[in-house]
Amino acid sequence: METYGVWSLVPTLVVLVTAIITRRTIESLLAGCLVGLLMIAPSEVVTRGSDILLTVLGNDTVTWIILVCGLFGSLIALLVKTGGVLSFGDAMTKRLHSRRQSLLTTWVLGLVIFVDDYLNALTISASMKKITDRFGVSREKLAYLVDSTAAPVCILVPFSTWAVFFAGLLEDNNVADNGMSLYISAIPYMAYA
């Protein structure tokens, strides 16, 4: 097996530099993957890339997560385009009268929407952005608050996508016969996601 030493950091560096320059996440990740494949086997980039893609997408758990996240993202995009998120924001604007109330509402929504951490982050950030902007809350603070309630809450709820994903990983890697049972018994030891 070959070792690349410090050179193994090049794909990550490409991702970071490309993301900073272009501000495009997916393209930056793809550029990093391409650089990594070029480093491993320059003459077999397409073959190796397609093999890796088929292996990853052939995993039932990963495919299910990609499908769920894609559908959630589509649902949120649809709600944004049709004005549903703005209507929610307008309704909340009438009821919230301070910066503290807007932050508390963001936090409570983070606890209530626990089905999936991505759904949580997309929904809450889209719906609370206008409200927190009105009270001068920075986008960074909103992002921190949303992120602090997204995954930590989802990981503690046994019927979230996190639980299904981790239970699948536990079973796929022969850690447990019943991954969900092991996951539920491990919840008291999960201090933070």
mmCIF file of C-alpha atoms in Angstrom:
data_model
loop_
_atom_site.group_PDB
_atom_site.id
_atom_site.type_symbol
_atom_site.label_atom_id
_atom_site.label_comp_id
_atom_site.label_asym_id
_atom_site.label_seq_id
_atom_site.Cartn_x
_atom_site.Cartn_y
_atom_site.Cartn_z
ATOM 1 C CA MET A 1 0.000 0.000 0.000
ATOM 2 C CA GLU A 2 1.331 3.414 -0.935
ATOM 3 C CA THR A 3 1.656 6.183 1.612
ATOM 4 C CA TYR A 4 1.388 9.762 0.472
ATOM 5 C CA GLY A 5 2.451 11.512 3.678
ATOM 6 C CA VAL A 6 1.965 15.262 3.512
ATOM 7 C CA TRP A 7 0.744 14.948 -0.098
ATOM 8 C CA SER A 8 -2.454 13.371 1.232
ATOM 9 C CA LEU A 9 -3.462 16.868 2.382
ATOM 10 C CA VAL A 10 -3.462 18.242 -1.186
ATOM 11 C CA PRO A 11 -7.074 17.217 -2.033
ATOM 12 C CA THR A 12 -8.313 18.841 1.191
ATOM 13 C CA LEU A 13 -6.323 21.967 0.433
ATOM 14 C CA VAL A 14 -7.827 22.049 -3.070
ATOM 15 C CA VAL A 15 -11.324 21.796 -1.576
ATOM 16 C CA LEU A 16 -10.679 24.637 0.869
ATOM 17 C CA VAL A 17 -9.031 26.977 -1.639
ATOM 18 C CA THR A 18 -11.638 26.281 -4.318
ATOM 19 C CA ALA A 19 -14.481 26.817 -1.831
ATOM 20 C CA ILE A 20 -13.028 30.127 -0.667
ATOM 21 C CA ILE A 21 -12.433 31.377 -4.203
ATOM 22 C CA THR A 22 -15.633 30.167 -5.867
ATOM 23 C CA ARG A 23 -17.972 29.993 -2.839
ATOM 24 C CA ARG A 24 -19.383 26.802 -4.375
ATOM 25 C CA THR A 25 -19.499 23.747 -2.112
ATOM 26 C CA ILE A 26 -20.330 20.884 -4.453
ATOM 27 C CA GLU A 27 -17.893 21.958 -7.161
ATOM 28 C CA SER A 28 -15.122 22.321 -4.571
ATOM 29 C CA LEU A 29 -15.748 18.825 -3.200
ATOM 30 C CA LEU A 30 -15.770 17.386 -6.712
ATOM 31 C CA ALA A 31 -12.474 19.182 -7.483
ATOM 32 C CA GLY A 32 -10.925 17.661 -4.346
ATOM 33 C CA CYS A 33 -12.158 14.189 -5.346
ATOM 34 C CA LEU A 34 -10.749 14.640 -8.826
ATOM 35 C CA VAL A 35 -7.347 15.688 -7.457
ATOM 36 C CA GLY A 36 -7.358 12.689 -5.096
ATOM 37 C CA LEU A 37 -8.187 10.319 -7.953
ATOM 38 C CA LEU A 38 -5.457 11.884 -10.095
ATOM 39 C CA MET A 39 -2.975 11.308 -7.286
ATOM 40 C CA ILE A 40 -3.953 7.648 -6.836
ATOM 41 C CA ALA A 41 -4.259 6.544 -10.465
ATOM 42 C CA PRO A 42 -3.859 9.285 -13.093
ATOM 43 C CA SER A 43 -4.647 6.975 -15.991
ATOM 44 C CA GLU A 44 -7.754 5.435 -14.372
ATOM 45 C CA VAL A 45 -9.616 8.502 -13.070
ATOM 46 C CA VAL A 46 -12.923 7.723 -14.783
ATOM 47 C CA THR A 47 -12.819 4.000 -13.994
ATOM 48 C CA ARG A 48 -11.832 4.449 -10.348
ATOM 49 C CA GLY A 49 -14.287 7.333 -9.887
ATOM 50 C CA SER A 50 -17.206 5.335 -11.249
ATOM 51 C CA ASP A 51 -16.241 2.290 -9.144
ATOM 52 C CA ILE A 52 -16.157 4.393 -5.983
ATOM 53 C CA LEU A 53 -19.477 6.030 -6.876
ATOM 54 C CA LEU A 54 -21.137 2.672 -7.506
ATOM 55 C CA THR A 55 -19.790 1.255 -4.250
ATOM 56 C CA VAL A 56 -21.059 4.202 -2.215
ATOM 57 C CA LEU A 57 -24.453 4.363 -3.941
ATOM 58 C CA GLY A 58 -24.774 0.584 -3.707
ATOM 59 C CA ASN A 59 -24.940 0.847 0.077
ATOM 60 C CA ASP A 60 -28.619 0.840 1.086
ATOM 61 C CA THR A 61 -28.093 3.087 4.105
ATOM 62 C CA VAL A 62 -26.183 5.761 2.175
ATOM 63 C CA THR A 63 -28.678 5.661 -0.693
ATOM 64 C CA TRP A 64 -31.571 6.074 1.724
ATOM 65 C CA ILE A 65 -29.898 9.075 3.430
ATOM 66 C CA ILE A 66 -29.170 10.739 0.063
ATOM 67 C CA LEU A 67 -32.767 10.184 -1.018
ATOM 68 C CA VAL A 68 -34.247 11.536 2.222
ATOM 69 C CA CYS A 69 -31.971 14.591 2.273
ATOM 70 C CA GLY A 70 -32.659 15.283 -1.401
ATOM 71 C CA LEU A 71 -36.403 15.098 -0.833
ATOM 72 C CA PHE A 72 -36.201 17.306 2.268
ATOM 73 C CA GLY A 73 -34.119 19.854 0.374
ATOM 74 C CA SER A 74 -36.616 19.809 -2.482
ATOM 75 C CA LEU A 75 -39.487 20.309 -0.051
ATOM 76 C CA ILE A 76 -37.780 23.299 1.578
ATOM 77 C CA ALA A 77 -36.938 24.795 -1.836
ATOM 78 C CA LEU A 78 -40.582 24.361 -2.838
ATOM 79 C CA LEU A 79 -41.758 26.070 0.358
ATOM 80 C CA VAL A 80 -39.353 28.959 -0.255
ATOM 81 C CA LYS A 81 -40.418 29.377 -3.907
ATOM 82 C CA THR A 82 -44.137 29.223 -3.148
ATOM 83 C CA GLY A 83 -43.870 31.724 -0.299
ATOM 84 C CA GLY A 84 -44.769 29.326 2.511
ATOM 85 C CA VAL A 85 -41.616 30.193 4.439
ATOM 86 C CA LEU A 86 -42.262 33.921 4.008
ATOM 87 C CA SER A 87 -45.833 33.487 5.235
ATOM 88 C CA PHE A 88 -44.536 31.746 8.338
ATOM 89 C CA GLY A 89 -41.992 34.530 8.807
ATOM 90 C CA ASP A 90 -44.693 37.197 8.438
ATOM 91 C CA ALA A 91 -46.935 35.422 10.948
ATOM 92 C CA MET A 92 -44.066 35.123 13.434
ATOM 93 C CA THR A 93 -43.026 38.752 12.888
ATOM 94 C CA LYS A 94 -46.399 39.891 14.226
ATOM 95 C CA ARG A 95 -45.895 37.873 17.419
ATOM 96 C CA LEU A 96 -42.210 38.485 18.109
ATOM 97 C CA HIS A 97 -41.232 41.909 19.385
ATOM 98 C CA SER A 98 -37.646 41.586 20.573
ATOM 99 C CA ARG A 99 -34.280 40.121 19.716
ATOM 100 C CA ARG A 100 -34.528 37.774 22.689
ATOM 101 C CA GLN A 101 -37.921 36.415 21.540
ATOM 102 C CA SER A 102 -36.589 35.788 18.023
ATOM 103 C CA LEU A 103 -33.611 33.834 19.381
ATOM 104 C CA LEU A 104 -35.780 31.885 21.818
ATOM 105 C CA THR A 105 -38.224 30.998 19.025
ATOM 106 C CA THR A 106 -35.322 29.820 16.862
ATOM 107 C CA TRP A 107 -34.114 27.629 19.717
ATOM 108 C CA VAL A 108 -37.586 26.176 20.403
ATOM 109 C CA LEU A 109 -38.092 25.402 16.697
ATOM 110 C CA GLY A 110 -34.718 23.628 16.771
ATOM 111 C CA LEU A 111 -36.002 21.372 19.533
ATOM 112 C CA VAL A 112 -39.368 20.735 17.864
ATOM 113 C CA ILE A 113 -38.168 19.824 14.349
ATOM 114 C CA PHE A 114 -36.150 16.703 15.153
ATOM 115 C CA VAL A 115 -36.868 14.340 12.250
ATOM 116 C CA ASP A 116 -33.622 15.163 10.447
ATOM 117 C CA ASP A 117 -30.767 17.551 11.186
ATOM 118 C CA TYR A 118 -30.631 18.785 7.582
ATOM 119 C CA LEU A 119 -34.376 19.379 7.521
ATOM 120 C CA ASN A 120 -34.025 21.186 10.834
ATOM 121 C CA ALA A 121 -31.226 23.448 9.598
ATOM 122 C CA LEU A 122 -32.852 24.193 6.235
ATOM 123 C CA THR A 123 -36.317 24.845 7.641
ATOM 124 C CA ILE A 124 -35.375 26.955 10.615
ATOM 125 C CA SER A 125 -32.740 29.030 8.878
ATOM 126 C CA ALA A 126 -35.043 29.762 5.953
ATOM 127 C CA SER A 127 -37.998 30.669 8.146
ATOM 128 C CA MET A 128 -36.180 32.637 10.856
ATOM 129 C CA LYS A 129 -33.705 34.531 8.663
ATOM 130 C CA LYS A 130 -36.058 37.447 7.981
ATOM 131 C CA ILE A 131 -37.147 37.687 11.615
ATOM 132 C CA THR A 132 -33.654 37.656 13.115
ATOM 133 C CA ASP A 133 -32.469 40.128 10.465
ATOM 134 C CA ARG A 134 -35.199 42.501 11.634
ATOM 135 C CA PHE A 135 -33.804 42.461 15.171
ATOM 136 C CA GLY A 136 -30.160 42.762 14.133
ATOM 137 C CA VAL A 137 -29.129 39.204 14.927
ATOM 138 C CA SER A 138 -26.083 38.323 12.839
ATOM 139 C CA ARG A 139 -26.342 35.461 10.366
ATOM 140 C CA GLU A 140 -23.406 33.813 12.128
ATOM 141 C CA LYS A 141 -25.305 33.799 15.422
ATOM 142 C CA LEU A 142 -28.403 32.405 13.705
ATOM 143 C CA ALA A 143 -26.279 29.704 12.035
ATOM 144 C CA TYR A 144 -24.665 28.799 15.369
ATOM 145 C CA LEU A 145 -28.025 28.558 17.113
ATOM 146 C CA VAL A 146 -29.548 26.459 14.329
ATOM 147 C CA ASP A 147 -26.518 24.157 14.197
ATOM 148 C CA SER A 148 -26.469 23.793 17.986
ATOM 149 C CA THR A 149 -30.018 22.461 17.997
ATOM 150 C CA ALA A 150 -30.056 20.493 14.722
ATOM 151 C CA ALA A 151 -27.814 17.446 15.105
ATOM 152 C CA PRO A 152 -27.663 17.330 18.939
ATOM 153 C CA VAL A 153 -31.438 17.000 19.194
ATOM 154 C CA CYS A 154 -31.795 14.648 16.212
ATOM 155 C CA ILE A 155 -29.171 12.280 17.543
ATOM 156 C CA LEU A 156 -31.044 11.905 20.848
ATOM 157 C CA VAL A 157 -34.371 11.002 19.229
ATOM 158 C CA PRO A 158 -34.544 7.298 18.283
ATOM 159 C CA PHE A 159 -36.960 7.827 15.369
ATOM 160 C CA SER A 160 -34.874 10.414 13.497
ATOM 161 C CA THR A 161 -32.831 9.813 10.357
ATOM 162 C CA TRP A 162 -29.712 9.829 12.533
ATOM 163 C CA ALA A 163 -30.952 6.831 14.485
ATOM 164 C CA VAL A 164 -31.784 4.894 11.328
ATOM 165 C CA PHE A 165 -28.414 5.773 9.778
ATOM 166 C CA PHE A 166 -26.360 4.803 12.826
ATOM 167 C CA ALA A 167 -28.388 1.657 13.461
ATOM 168 C CA GLY A 168 -27.715 0.675 9.835
ATOM 169 C CA LEU A 169 -23.993 1.341 10.277
ATOM 170 C CA LEU A 170 -23.888 -0.737 13.465
ATOM 171 C CA GLU A 171 -25.544 -3.660 11.671
ATOM 172 C CA ASP A 172 -23.503 -3.295 8.446
ATOM 173 C CA ASN A 173 -20.254 -3.362 10.407
ATOM 174 C CA ASN A 174 -21.332 -6.350 12.526
ATOM 175 C CA VAL A 175 -21.221 -4.380 15.767
ATOM 176 C CA ALA A 176 -24.743 -5.451 16.715
ATOM 177 C CA ASP A 177 -27.456 -7.744 15.424
ATOM 178 C CA ASN A 178 -30.073 -5.155 16.332
ATOM 179 C CA GLY A 179 -28.486 -1.762 15.656
ATOM 180 C CA MET A 180 -31.512 0.216 16.816
ATOM 181 C CA SER A 181 -31.510 -1.478 20.213
ATOM 182 C CA LEU A 182 -27.826 -0.692 20.700
ATOM 183 C CA TYR A 183 -28.375 2.878 19.518
ATOM 184 C CA ILE A 184 -31.214 3.432 21.992
ATOM 185 C CA SER A 185 -29.186 1.982 24.855
ATOM 186 C CA ALA A 186 -26.295 4.350 23.962
ATOM 187 C CA ILE A 187 -28.435 7.529 24.069
ATOM 188 C CA PRO A 188 -27.688 8.291 27.762
ATOM 189 C CA TYR A 189 -23.983 8.431 26.882
ATOM 190 C CA MET A 190 -24.402 10.930 24.045
ATOM 191 C CA ALA A 191 -23.444 14.227 25.666
ATOM 192 C CA TYR A 192 -23.299 16.154 22.362
ATOM 193 C CA ALA A 193 -23.659 15.094 18.759
#
